[in-house]
Amino acid sequence: MVEKWETHLFEYKHAGLTWCFEIKASSVADARERLAKLSHADHLGTLVLKVPAQLGFFAKFIYWLASLLR
């Protein structure tokens, strides 16, 4: 069975500003369930680079180069 994944948008207020984020989920109910579990999430690090997968080998090269320069 192939599920349809949609991007659900959420917003919250922090330090007087409004912030937004997205959650990939199969339904609004699924998105809310995932949102409820965020308080149990672990911090994995800071995003350094996003490389589109469509770039293929070139993407791997960019990743390697970014890792080398870090």
Short mmCIF file of C-alpha atoms in Angstrom, two decimals:
data_model
loop_
_atom_site.label_atom_id
_atom_site.label_comp_id
_atom_site.label_asym_id
_atom_site.label_seq_id
_atom_site.Cartn_x
_atom_site.Cartn_y
_atom_site.Cartn_z
CA MET A 1 0.00 0.00 0.00
CA VAL A 2 1.38 3.39 -1.01
CA GLU A 3 0.52 6.17 1.40
CA LYS A 4 0.09 9.73 0.24
CA TRP A 5 2.40 11.97 2.27
CA GLU A 6 1.43 15.61 2.50
CA THR A 7 3.27 18.53 4.06
CA HIS A 8 1.31 19.91 7.02
CA LEU A 9 2.20 23.37 8.28
CA PHE A 10 2.21 24.43 11.94
CA GLU A 11 3.00 27.70 13.65
CA TYR A 12 3.84 28.78 17.19
CA LYS A 13 4.87 31.93 18.99
CA HIS A 14 8.20 32.33 20.75
CA ALA A 15 9.97 35.46 22.02
CA GLY A 16 7.30 37.70 20.50
CA LEU A 17 7.70 36.23 17.01
CA THR A 18 5.68 33.71 15.01
CA TRP A 19 7.58 30.67 13.74
CA CYS A 20 6.46 27.99 11.29
CA PHE A 21 7.53 24.43 10.56
CA GLU A 22 6.33 21.51 8.49
CA ILE A 23 5.59 17.87 9.23
CA LYS A 24 5.25 15.19 6.55
CA ALA A 25 2.26 12.99 7.38
CA SER A 26 -0.47 10.95 5.72
CA SER A 27 -3.33 12.95 7.28
CA VAL A 28 -4.11 15.82 9.65
CA ALA A 29 -4.62 13.28 12.46
CA ASP A 30 -1.24 11.67 11.70
CA ALA A 31 0.41 15.13 11.68
CA ARG A 32 -1.09 15.97 15.08
CA GLU A 33 0.09 12.61 16.50
CA ARG A 34 3.61 13.35 15.24
CA LEU A 35 3.42 16.86 16.70
CA ALA A 36 2.49 15.43 20.12
CA LYS A 37 5.60 13.23 20.04
CA LEU A 38 8.02 16.09 19.37
CA SER A 39 8.50 16.69 23.11
CA HIS A 40 10.23 13.28 23.21
CA ALA A 41 12.53 14.02 20.26
CA ASP A 42 16.32 13.96 20.56
CA HIS A 43 18.53 16.72 19.18
CA LEU A 44 20.73 15.26 16.43
CA GLY A 45 22.73 18.35 15.52
CA THR A 46 22.56 21.42 13.33
CA LEU A 47 21.73 21.31 9.63
CA VAL A 48 24.75 22.42 7.65
CA LEU A 49 23.74 21.75 4.07
CA LYS A 50 20.78 20.57 2.03
CA VAL A 51 21.64 19.04 -1.33
CA PRO A 52 18.90 17.99 -3.76
CA ALA A 53 19.05 14.26 -4.49
CA GLN A 54 18.34 14.93 -8.18
CA LEU A 55 21.94 16.10 -8.52
CA GLY A 56 23.11 12.48 -8.22
CA PHE A 57 26.90 12.11 -8.18
CA PHE A 58 27.30 15.88 -8.04
CA ALA A 59 25.33 15.87 -4.75
CA LYS A 60 27.76 13.36 -3.24
CA PHE A 61 30.66 15.56 -4.33
CA ILE A 62 29.10 18.66 -2.75
CA TYR A 63 28.52 16.73 0.48
CA TRP A 64 32.11 15.49 0.49
CA LEU A 65 33.43 18.99 -0.17
CA ALA A 66 31.29 20.54 2.57
CA SER A 67 32.47 17.88 5.03
CA LEU A 68 36.08 18.53 4.07
CA LEU A 69 35.71 22.30 4.58
CA ARG A 70 34.06 21.91 7.99
#
